[in-house]
């Protein structure tokens, strides 16, 4: 497998603080690689180093190809029109301006309709698109996006996601996020970083599978008695059931933790539909990033 | 050739940016109002002076004032150069591009000087008015303009440096103003000493001393050397300031 980015023992220290501590991972060519971590974990620092903005303290990295970079805050000039801005970025990154390429990038990022508007007047979602357009305008092989979906509304997030998937056809994408959901939908590989140290790096299926030893299901039912609880435990062999009364909605919440990797959702749902219990809601509790980190430390 | 082309791309963009914001027009209006008023006063006064020529009575004092007023106005023009880019997070965009740090500095310098020259061009009306009354000492006017252009370039280079230090435009403009005025006031403070050599040296390092020769129509080679050194010095400081992110 050809590598687009290879990082070996990368360290970055600021006075009195280690921002990155022996970070090593690699990004496969043509993949979408998710870079996950809580705030202040060192995601932005790594990305800034990869894009050549700040120097590393020690270690080395290889980036095979031109890099397009979208920083945390899209670097846009509010009193420039979208078209003029992209033309300017193109001219300082590539030298010769190719107007057909600007049109192509604008249609790809959905900016054609707003091409003559001032960037400062656009919504945050559109500004983010301008930021992505800026990163891909000079046809880089590798695109680094730093939290491209932060602060956007759900529709805009979905748009940006679709755009990132679209980019995969021609580019290698490394993008950071602190939302596991984003990453699950887009990435083939992920790297987790916490407090400047890599927690785990690899294919997303293997990482998620290794974490999901048991499943937590949440159900909302009309009523749930002690006998029913005991019956449920004995029939399905679940690990534990947590019963809480929701006084506001006058019904009961169940939190069921299953044992092992077997998928018992269908049977369990069938059981709960029983008129004496009265199933209202049934869902699998998704582990969020915080949960993931917590489990990793265990 | 490619080098200057890239500088000009940035300079053109900066100019377009500046002329689409109201600041430059407000400053230009203020500037021409003040200068017009002063010019009018000097003109009225000069009719009562029988011993002084038009050059001594109008041109020399008006250029002295232009120079002084630009100490206040140049910081206001240059303050946004880097400070605003930092605030908008766009400085990184420029630094990551194919432009070198020096090209960025030169591009900003050219656009800022061009803006101040635009303001200065409004004063071309004064010699035009004088020419109607038969004024003919154009050598002094030309050398005064040359002097003021060199001073403006010096002020701008200081302004760029101060702007690169901070992301706050007000701090940048005040700092520029302090450096410019402070260096000007040095001449006054050396008056207190009896050391002739020290006074000469300090005097040589200030802009007004060199500028003054130009307004009298005297072009001294060491003044050109002084201005070039001044620009290079502040360009280098700005360069170091931009590179400081890598420290």
PDB file of N, CA, C and O in Angstrom, chain B residues 155-226:
ATOM      1  N   UNK B 155       8.174  55.716   6.696  1.00  0.00           N
ATOM      2  CA  UNK B 155       7.086  55.578   7.668  1.00  0.00           C
ATOM      3  C   UNK B 155       6.360  54.246   7.461  1.00  0.00           C
ATOM      4  O   UNK B 155       5.993  53.555   8.419  1.00  0.00           O
ATOM      5  N   UNK B 156       6.121  53.907   6.182  1.00  0.00           N
ATOM      6  CA  UNK B 156       5.388  52.677   5.877  1.00  0.00           C
ATOM      7  C   UNK B 156       6.156  51.446   6.354  1.00  0.00           C
ATOM      8  O   UNK B 156       5.559  50.498   6.870  1.00  0.00           O
ATOM      9  N   UNK B 157       7.480  51.483   6.174  1.00  0.00           N
ATOM     10  CA  UNK B 157       8.249  50.305   6.600  1.00  0.00           C
ATOM     11  C   UNK B 157       8.166  50.123   8.117  1.00  0.00           C
ATOM     12  O   UNK B 157       8.075  48.996   8.600  1.00  0.00           O
ATOM     13  N   UNK B 158       8.152  51.243   8.847  1.00  0.00           N
ATOM     14  CA  UNK B 158       7.972  51.136  10.306  1.00  0.00           C
ATOM     15  C   UNK B 158       6.583  50.589  10.622  1.00  0.00           C
ATOM     16  O   UNK B 158       6.424  49.695  11.469  1.00  0.00           O
ATOM     17  N   UNK B 159       5.583  51.111   9.902  1.00  0.00           N
ATOM     18  CA  UNK B 159       4.203  50.677  10.121  1.00  0.00           C
ATOM     19  C   UNK B 159       4.023  49.190   9.868  1.00  0.00           C
ATOM     20  O   UNK B 159       3.340  48.507  10.617  1.00  0.00           O
ATOM     21  N   UNK B 160       4.647  48.683   8.816  1.00  0.00           N
ATOM     22  CA  UNK B 160       4.544  47.255   8.501  1.00  0.00           C
ATOM     23  C   UNK B 160       5.132  46.414   9.628  1.00  0.00           C
ATOM     24  O   UNK B 160       4.556  45.407  10.038  1.00  0.00           O
ATOM     25  N   UNK B 161       6.286  46.877  10.109  1.00  0.00           N
ATOM     26  CA  UNK B 161       6.933  46.125  11.191  1.00  0.00           C
ATOM     27  C   UNK B 161       6.033  46.071  12.418  1.00  0.00           C
ATOM     28  O   UNK B 161       5.778  44.994  12.979  1.00  0.00           O
ATOM     29  N   UNK B 162       5.494  47.225  12.817  1.00  0.00           N
ATOM     30  CA  UNK B 162       4.655  47.257  14.020  1.00  0.00           C
ATOM     31  C   UNK B 162       3.400  46.423  13.826  1.00  0.00           C
ATOM     32  O   UNK B 162       2.934  45.757  14.751  1.00  0.00           O
ATOM     33  N   UNK B 163       2.861  46.443  12.604  1.00  0.00           N
ATOM     34  CA  UNK B 163       1.653  45.673  12.330  1.00  0.00           C
ATOM     35  C   UNK B 163       1.922  44.169  12.411  1.00  0.00           C
ATOM     36  O   UNK B 163       1.034  43.391  12.773  1.00  0.00           O
ATOM     37  N   UNK B 164       3.156  43.785  12.096  1.00  0.00           N
ATOM     38  CA  UNK B 164       3.476  42.354  12.116  1.00  0.00           C
ATOM     39  C   UNK B 164       3.674  41.835  13.540  1.00  0.00           C
ATOM     40  O   UNK B 164       3.737  40.638  13.762  1.00  0.00           O
ATOM     41  N   UNK B 165       3.779  42.776  14.502  1.00  0.00           N
ATOM     42  CA  UNK B 165       4.036  42.346  15.876  1.00  0.00           C
ATOM     43  C   UNK B 165       2.780  41.921  16.625  1.00  0.00           C
ATOM     44  O   UNK B 165       2.840  41.185  17.584  1.00  0.00           O
ATOM     45  N   UNK B 166       1.634  42.424  16.189  1.00  0.00           N
ATOM     46  CA  UNK B 166       0.422  42.261  16.984  1.00  0.00           C
ATOM     47  C   UNK B 166      -0.772  41.930  16.099  1.00  0.00           C
ATOM     48  O   UNK B 166      -0.698  42.096  14.882  1.00  0.00           O
ATOM     49  N   UNK B 167      -1.852  41.456  16.716  1.00  0.00           N
ATOM     50  CA  UNK B 167      -3.065  41.280  15.913  1.00  0.00           C
ATOM     51  C   UNK B 167      -4.083  42.365  16.247  1.00  0.00           C
ATOM     52  O   UNK B 167      -5.230  42.281  15.877  1.00  0.00           O
ATOM     53  N   UNK B 168      -3.627  43.397  16.947  1.00  0.00           N
ATOM     54  CA  UNK B 168      -4.507  44.492  17.314  1.00  0.00           C
ATOM     55  C   UNK B 168      -4.113  45.738  16.519  1.00  0.00           C
ATOM     56  O   UNK B 168      -3.003  46.242  16.646  1.00  0.00           O
ATOM     57  N   UNK B 169      -5.045  46.215  15.700  1.00  0.00           N
ATOM     58  CA  UNK B 169      -4.709  47.327  14.806  1.00  0.00           C
ATOM     59  C   UNK B 169      -4.397  48.613  15.568  1.00  0.00           C
ATOM     60  O   UNK B 169      -3.548  49.394  15.155  1.00  0.00           O
ATOM     61  N   UNK B 170      -5.084  48.817  16.681  1.00  0.00           N
ATOM     62  CA  UNK B 170      -4.870  50.053  17.437  1.00  0.00           C
ATOM     63  C   UNK B 170      -3.470  50.047  18.044  1.00  0.00           C
ATOM     64  O   UNK B 170      -2.747  51.046  17.985  1.00  0.00           O
ATOM     65  N   UNK B 171      -3.093  48.906  18.599  1.00  0.00           N
ATOM     66  CA  UNK B 171      -1.736  48.791  19.150  1.00  0.00           C
ATOM     67  C   UNK B 171      -0.706  49.039  18.051  1.00  0.00           C
ATOM     68  O   UNK B 171       0.272  49.767  18.239  1.00  0.00           O
ATOM     69  N   UNK B 172      -0.961  48.438  16.876  1.00  0.00           N
ATOM     70  CA  UNK B 172      -0.018  48.589  15.763  1.00  0.00           C
ATOM     71  C   UNK B 172       0.143  50.055  15.378  1.00  0.00           C
ATOM     72  O   UNK B 172       1.265  50.550  15.223  1.00  0.00           O
ATOM     73  N   UNK B 173      -0.979  50.787  15.274  1.00  0.00           N
ATOM     74  CA  UNK B 173      -0.873  52.176  14.836  1.00  0.00           C
ATOM     75  C   UNK B 173      -0.227  53.047  15.912  1.00  0.00           C
ATOM     76  O   UNK B 173       0.600  53.914  15.616  1.00  0.00           O
ATOM     77  N   UNK B 174      -0.552  52.802  17.166  1.00  0.00           N
ATOM     78  CA  UNK B 174       0.044  53.604  18.243  1.00  0.00           C
ATOM     79  C   UNK B 174       1.554  53.362  18.340  1.00  0.00           C
ATOM     80  O   UNK B 174       2.335  54.299  18.537  1.00  0.00           O
ATOM     81  N   UNK B 175       1.924  52.110  18.173  1.00  0.00           N
ATOM     82  CA  UNK B 175       3.347  51.765  18.241  1.00  0.00           C
ATOM     83  C   UNK B 175       4.120  52.456  17.114  1.00  0.00           C
ATOM     84  O   UNK B 175       5.188  53.035  17.331  1.00  0.00           O
ATOM     85  N   UNK B 176       3.558  52.413  15.915  1.00  0.00           N
ATOM     86  CA  UNK B 176       4.188  53.074  14.774  1.00  0.00           C
ATOM     87  C   UNK B 176       4.346  54.564  15.056  1.00  0.00           C
ATOM     88  O   UNK B 176       5.416  55.146  14.855  1.00  0.00           O
ATOM     89  N   UNK B 177       3.264  55.134  15.536  1.00  0.00           N
ATOM     90  CA  UNK B 177       3.254  56.560  15.825  1.00  0.00           C
ATOM     91  C   UNK B 177       4.317  56.910  16.865  1.00  0.00           C
ATOM     92  O   UNK B 177       5.055  57.888  16.725  1.00  0.00           O
ATOM     93  N   UNK B 178       4.420  56.076  17.902  1.00  0.00           N
ATOM     94  CA  UNK B 178       5.410  56.338  18.953  1.00  0.00           C
ATOM     95  C   UNK B 178       6.830  56.273  18.404  1.00  0.00           C
ATOM     96  O   UNK B 178       7.664  57.117  18.730  1.00  0.00           O
ATOM     97  N   UNK B 179       7.090  55.265  17.565  1.00  0.00           N
ATOM     98  CA  UNK B 179       8.446  55.146  17.018  1.00  0.00           C
ATOM     99  C   UNK B 179       8.771  56.353  16.140  1.00  0.00           C
ATOM    100  O   UNK B 179       9.835  56.961  16.253  1.00  0.00           O
ATOM    101  N   UNK B 180       7.812  56.740  15.292  1.00  0.00           N
ATOM    102  CA  UNK B 180       8.070  57.845  14.371  1.00  0.00           C
ATOM    103  C   UNK B 180       8.242  59.167  15.110  1.00  0.00           C
ATOM    104  O   UNK B 180       9.190  59.912  14.880  1.00  0.00           O
ATOM    105  N   UNK B 181       7.325  59.435  16.028  1.00  0.00           N
ATOM    106  CA  UNK B 181       7.386  60.703  16.747  1.00  0.00           C
ATOM    107  C   UNK B 181       8.589  60.714  17.693  1.00  0.00           C
ATOM    108  O   UNK B 181       9.286  61.722  17.813  1.00  0.00           O
ATOM    109  N   UNK B 182       8.830  59.559  18.312  1.00  0.00           N
ATOM    110  CA  UNK B 182       9.954  59.461  19.239  1.00  0.00           C
ATOM    111  C   UNK B 182      11.268  59.762  18.553  1.00  0.00           C
ATOM    112  O   UNK B 182      12.100  60.512  19.068  1.00  0.00           O
ATOM    113  N   UNK B 183      11.430  59.193  17.346  1.00  0.00           N
ATOM    114  CA  UNK B 183      12.697  59.441  16.652  1.00  0.00           C
ATOM    115  C   UNK B 183      12.805  60.900  16.228  1.00  0.00           C
ATOM    116  O   UNK B 183      13.884  61.462  16.135  1.00  0.00           O
ATOM    117  N   UNK B 184      11.644  61.509  15.989  1.00  0.00           N
ATOM    118  CA  UNK B 184      11.659  62.921  15.619  1.00  0.00           C
ATOM    119  C   UNK B 184      12.037  63.789  16.826  1.00  0.00           C
ATOM    120  O   UNK B 184      12.781  64.760  16.704  1.00  0.00           O
ATOM    121  N   UNK B 185      11.531  63.421  17.999  1.00  0.00           N
ATOM    122  CA  UNK B 185      11.776  64.210  19.200  1.00  0.00           C
ATOM    123  C   UNK B 185      13.213  64.078  19.692  1.00  0.00           C
ATOM    124  O   UNK B 185      13.667  64.889  20.498  1.00  0.00           O
ATOM    125  N   UNK B 186      13.902  63.059  19.200  1.00  0.00           N
ATOM    126  CA  UNK B 186      15.290  62.887  19.612  1.00  0.00           C
ATOM    127  C   UNK B 186      16.122  64.117  19.282  1.00  0.00           C
ATOM    128  O   UNK B 186      17.029  64.488  20.017  1.00  0.00           O
ATOM    129  N   UNK B 187      15.804  64.752  18.152  1.00  0.00           N
ATOM    130  CA  UNK B 187      16.541  65.950  17.747  1.00  0.00           C
ATOM    131  C   UNK B 187      16.436  67.019  18.826  1.00  0.00           C
ATOM    132  O   UNK B 187      17.412  67.688  19.162  1.00  0.00           O
ATOM    133  N   UNK B 188      15.237  67.164  19.375  1.00  0.00           N
ATOM    134  CA  UNK B 188      15.039  68.194  20.393  1.00  0.00           C
ATOM    135  C   UNK B 188      15.825  67.856  21.657  1.00  0.00           C
ATOM    136  O   UNK B 188      16.450  68.715  22.268  1.00  0.00           O
ATOM    137  N   UNK B 189      15.802  66.558  22.010  1.00  0.00           N
ATOM    138  CA  UNK B 189      16.461  66.202  23.260  1.00  0.00           C
ATOM    139  C   UNK B 189      17.982  66.351  23.182  1.00  0.00           C
ATOM    140  O   UNK B 189      18.624  66.616  24.186  1.00  0.00           O
ATOM    141  N   UNK B 190      18.567  66.185  21.990  1.00  0.00           N
ATOM    142  CA  UNK B 190      20.017  66.376  21.932  1.00  0.00           C
ATOM    143  C   UNK B 190      20.405  67.843  22.004  1.00  0.00           C
ATOM    144  O   UNK B 190      21.571  68.171  22.213  1.00  0.00           O
ATOM    145  N   UNK B 191      19.428  68.729  21.850  1.00  0.00           N
ATOM    146  CA  UNK B 191      19.726  70.156  22.026  1.00  0.00           C
ATOM    147  C   UNK B 191      20.219  70.435  23.438  1.00  0.00           C
ATOM    148  O   UNK B 191      20.916  71.405  23.689  1.00  0.00           O
ATOM    149  N   UNK B 192      19.787  69.562  24.352  1.00  0.00           N
ATOM    150  CA  UNK B 192      20.153  69.770  25.748  1.00  0.00           C
ATOM    151  C   UNK B 192      21.626  69.501  26.005  1.00  0.00           C
ATOM    152  O   UNK B 192      22.168  69.940  27.013  1.00  0.00           O
ATOM    153  N   UNK B 193      22.260  68.780  25.120  1.00  0.00           N
ATOM    154  CA  UNK B 193      23.667  68.460  25.356  1.00  0.00           C
ATOM    155  C   UNK B 193      24.594  69.464  24.672  1.00  0.00           C
ATOM    156  O   UNK B 193      24.230  70.087  23.688  1.00  0.00           O
ATOM    157  N   UNK B 194      25.773  69.577  25.226  1.00  0.00           N
ATOM    158  CA  UNK B 194      26.751  70.463  24.605  1.00  0.00           C
ATOM    159  C   UNK B 194      27.711  69.694  23.711  1.00  0.00           C
ATOM    160  O   UNK B 194      28.612  70.259  23.121  1.00  0.00           O
ATOM    161  N   UNK B 195      27.502  68.369  23.670  1.00  0.00           N
ATOM    162  CA  UNK B 195      28.393  67.537  22.876  1.00  0.00           C
ATOM    163  C   UNK B 195      28.028  67.665  21.402  1.00  0.00           C
ATOM    164  O   UNK B 195      27.016  67.150  20.935  1.00  0.00           O
ATOM    165  N   UNK B 196      28.818  68.333  20.659  1.00  0.00           N
ATOM    166  CA  UNK B 196      28.506  68.640  19.259  1.00  0.00           C
ATOM    167  C   UNK B 196      28.457  67.376  18.413  1.00  0.00           C
ATOM    168  O   UNK B 196      27.559  67.188  17.601  1.00  0.00           O
ATOM    169  N   UNK B 197      29.440  66.483  18.651  1.00  0.00           N
ATOM    170  CA  UNK B 197      29.533  65.262  17.850  1.00  0.00           C
ATOM    171  C   UNK B 197      28.302  64.371  18.059  1.00  0.00           C
ATOM    172  O   UNK B 197      27.709  63.861  17.107  1.00  0.00           O
ATOM    173  N   UNK B 198      27.925  64.236  19.339  1.00  0.00           N
ATOM    174  CA  UNK B 198      26.751  63.403  19.666  1.00  0.00           C
ATOM    175  C   UNK B 198      25.508  63.969  18.991  1.00  0.00           C
ATOM    176  O   UNK B 198      24.716  63.240  18.384  1.00  0.00           O
ATOM    177  N   UNK B 199      25.369  65.288  19.052  1.00  0.00           N
ATOM    178  CA  UNK B 199      24.214  65.933  18.437  1.00  0.00           C
ATOM    179  C   UNK B 199      24.182  65.646  16.942  1.00  0.00           C
ATOM    180  O   UNK B 199      23.125  65.349  16.376  1.00  0.00           O
ATOM    181  N   UNK B 200      25.331  65.699  16.326  1.00  0.00           N
ATOM    182  CA  UNK B 200      25.398  65.449  14.882  1.00  0.00           C
ATOM    183  C   UNK B 200      24.968  64.011  14.547  1.00  0.00           C
ATOM    184  O   UNK B 200      24.219  63.784  13.600  1.00  0.00           O
ATOM    185  N   UNK B 201      25.482  63.091  15.366  1.00  0.00           N
ATOM    186  CA  UNK B 201      25.188  61.674  15.096  1.00  0.00           C
ATOM    187  C   UNK B 201      23.697  61.402  15.254  1.00  0.00           C
ATOM    188  O   UNK B 201      23.061  60.794  14.396  1.00  0.00           O
ATOM    189  N   UNK B 202      23.138  61.894  16.374  1.00  0.00           N
ATOM    190  CA  UNK B 202      21.711  61.666  16.618  1.00  0.00           C
ATOM    191  C   UNK B 202      20.881  62.321  15.528  1.00  0.00           C
ATOM    192  O   UNK B 202      19.921  61.740  15.015  1.00  0.00           O
ATOM    193  N   UNK B 203      21.282  63.506  15.157  1.00  0.00           N
ATOM    194  CA  UNK B 203      20.558  64.227  14.133  1.00  0.00           C
ATOM    195  C   UNK B 203      20.550  63.438  12.820  1.00  0.00           C
ATOM    196  O   UNK B 203      19.535  63.347  12.139  1.00  0.00           O
ATOM    197  N   UNK B 204      21.674  62.843  12.543  1.00  0.00           N
ATOM    198  CA  UNK B 204      21.785  62.102  11.290  1.00  0.00           C
ATOM    199  C   UNK B 204      20.813  60.922  11.247  1.00  0.00           C
ATOM    200  O   UNK B 204      20.337  60.545  10.189  1.00  0.00           O
ATOM    201  N   UNK B 205      20.510  60.365  12.401  1.00  0.00           N
ATOM    202  CA  UNK B 205      19.654  59.177  12.403  1.00  0.00           C
ATOM    203  C   UNK B 205      18.171  59.500  12.276  1.00  0.00           C
ATOM    204  O   UNK B 205      17.351  58.591  12.201  1.00  0.00           O
ATOM    205  N   UNK B 206      17.791  60.767  12.290  1.00  0.00           N
ATOM    206  CA  UNK B 206      16.366  61.084  12.237  1.00  0.00           C
ATOM    207  C   UNK B 206      15.924  61.438  10.818  1.00  0.00           C
ATOM    208  O   UNK B 206      16.714  61.962  10.025  1.00  0.00           O
ATOM    209  N   UNK B 207      14.666  61.137  10.531  1.00  0.00           N
ATOM    210  CA  UNK B 207      14.141  61.388   9.189  1.00  0.00           C
ATOM    211  C   UNK B 207      14.065  62.883   8.863  1.00  0.00           C
ATOM    212  O   UNK B 207      14.480  63.296   7.781  1.00  0.00           O
ATOM    213  N   UNK B 208      13.568  63.739   9.776  1.00  0.00           N
ATOM    214  CA  UNK B 208      13.400  65.161   9.417  1.00  0.00           C
ATOM    215  C   UNK B 208      14.688  65.839   8.963  1.00  0.00           C
ATOM    216  O   UNK B 208      14.657  66.700   8.087  1.00  0.00           O
ATOM    217  N   UNK B 209      15.793  65.426   9.555  1.00  0.00           N
ATOM    218  CA  UNK B 209      17.074  66.013   9.178  1.00  0.00           C
ATOM    219  C   UNK B 209      17.346  65.822   7.686  1.00  0.00           C
ATOM    220  O   UNK B 209      17.762  66.741   6.986  1.00  0.00           O
ATOM    221  N   UNK B 210      17.088  64.602   7.194  1.00  0.00           N
ATOM    222  CA  UNK B 210      17.342  64.306   5.781  1.00  0.00           C
ATOM    223  C   UNK B 210      16.263  64.910   4.889  1.00  0.00           C
ATOM    224  O   UNK B 210      16.533  65.392   3.801  1.00  0.00           O
ATOM    225  N   UNK B 211      15.060  64.869   5.412  1.00  0.00           N
ATOM    226  CA  UNK B 211      13.932  65.396   4.646  1.00  0.00           C
ATOM    227  C   UNK B 211      14.110  66.896   4.398  1.00  0.00           C
ATOM    228  O   UNK B 211      13.788  67.404   3.326  1.00  0.00           O
ATOM    229  N   UNK B 212      14.649  67.570   5.405  1.00  0.00           N
ATOM    230  CA  UNK B 212      14.791  69.017   5.355  1.00  0.00           C
ATOM    231  C   UNK B 212      15.644  69.466   4.162  1.00  0.00           C
ATOM    232  O   UNK B 212      15.333  70.450   3.503  1.00  0.00           O
ATOM    233  N   UNK B 213      16.687  68.662   3.861  1.00  0.00           N
ATOM    234  CA  UNK B 213      17.519  68.985   2.706  1.00  0.00           C
ATOM    235  C   UNK B 213      16.716  68.986   1.417  1.00  0.00           C
ATOM    236  O   UNK B 213      16.855  69.891   0.580  1.00  0.00           O
ATOM    237  N   UNK B 214      15.841  67.984   1.301  1.00  0.00           N
ATOM    238  CA  UNK B 214      15.036  67.884   0.081  1.00  0.00           C
ATOM    239  C   UNK B 214      14.132  69.099  -0.090  1.00  0.00           C
ATOM    240  O   UNK B 214      13.940  69.584  -1.195  1.00  0.00           O
ATOM    241  N   UNK B 215      13.562  69.595   1.014  1.00  0.00           N
ATOM    242  CA  UNK B 215      12.634  70.721   0.880  1.00  0.00           C
ATOM    243  C   UNK B 215      13.368  72.004   0.490  1.00  0.00           C
ATOM    244  O   UNK B 215      12.760  72.939  -0.004  1.00  0.00           O
ATOM    245  N   UNK B 216      14.680  72.037   0.733  1.00  0.00           N
ATOM    246  CA  UNK B 216      15.437  73.215   0.300  1.00  0.00           C
ATOM    247  C   UNK B 216      15.974  73.022  -1.111  1.00  0.00           C
ATOM    248  O   UNK B 216      16.657  73.878  -1.638  1.00  0.00           O
ATOM    249  N   UNK B 217      15.684  71.861  -1.683  1.00  0.00           N
ATOM    250  CA  UNK B 217      16.157  71.600  -3.040  1.00  0.00           C
ATOM    251  C   UNK B 217      17.575  71.081  -3.079  1.00  0.00           C
ATOM    252  O   UNK B 217      18.234  71.118  -4.114  1.00  0.00           O
ATOM    253  N   UNK B 218      18.068  70.621  -1.939  1.00  0.00           N
ATOM    254  CA  UNK B 218      19.433  70.109  -1.887  1.00  0.00           C
ATOM    255  C   UNK B 218      19.385  68.582  -1.824  1.00  0.00           C
ATOM    256  O   UNK B 218      18.887  68.010  -0.852  1.00  0.00           O
ATOM    257  N   UNK B 219      19.856  67.906  -2.847  1.00  0.00           N
ATOM    258  CA  UNK B 219      19.865  66.447  -2.844  1.00  0.00           C
ATOM    259  C   UNK B 219      21.233  65.967  -2.399  1.00  0.00           C
ATOM    260  O   UNK B 219      22.226  66.227  -3.059  1.00  0.00           O
ATOM    261  N   UNK B 220      21.264  65.283  -1.252  1.00  0.00           N
ATOM    262  CA  UNK B 220      22.551  64.783  -0.760  1.00  0.00           C
ATOM    263  C   UNK B 220      22.584  63.280  -0.923  1.00  0.00           C
ATOM    264  O   UNK B 220      21.619  62.586  -0.590  1.00  0.00           O
ATOM    265  N   UNK B 221      23.694  62.769  -1.389  1.00  0.00           N
ATOM    266  CA  UNK B 221      23.774  61.331  -1.641  1.00  0.00           C
ATOM    267  C   UNK B 221      23.594  60.558  -0.336  1.00  0.00           C
ATOM    268  O   UNK B 221      22.973  59.505  -0.312  1.00  0.00           O
ATOM    269  N   UNK B 222      24.113  61.093   0.781  1.00  0.00           N
ATOM    270  CA  UNK B 222      23.990  60.336   2.025  1.00  0.00           C
ATOM    271  C   UNK B 222      22.551  60.250   2.525  1.00  0.00           C
ATOM    272  O   UNK B 222      22.201  59.343   3.278  1.00  0.00           O
ATOM    273  N   UNK B 223      21.723  61.171   2.083  1.00  0.00           N
ATOM    274  CA  UNK B 223      20.316  61.067   2.456  1.00  0.00           C
ATOM    275  C   UNK B 223      19.659  59.876   1.766  1.00  0.00           C
ATOM    276  O   UNK B 223      18.836  59.172   2.352  1.00  0.00           O
ATOM    277  N   UNK B 224      20.039  59.673   0.494  1.00  0.00           N
ATOM    278  CA  UNK B 224      19.499  58.500  -0.215  1.00  0.00           C
ATOM    279  C   UNK B 224      19.966  57.216   0.472  1.00  0.00           C
ATOM    280  O   UNK B 224      19.192  56.281   0.678  1.00  0.00           O
ATOM    281  N   UNK B 225      21.263  57.210   0.811  1.00  0.00           N
ATOM    282  CA  UNK B 225      21.809  56.035   1.498  1.00  0.00           C
ATOM    283  C   UNK B 225      21.053  55.804   2.806  1.00  0.00           C
ATOM    284  O   UNK B 225      20.671  54.683   3.141  1.00  0.00           O
ATOM    285  N   UNK B 226      20.787  56.909   3.520  1.00  0.00           N
ATOM    286  CA  UNK B 226      20.066  56.804   4.794  1.00  0.00           C
ATOM    287  C   UNK B 226      18.700  56.169   4.604  1.00  0.00           C
ATOM    288  O   UNK B 226      18.337  55.222   5.306  1.00  0.00           O
TER     289      UNK B 226
END
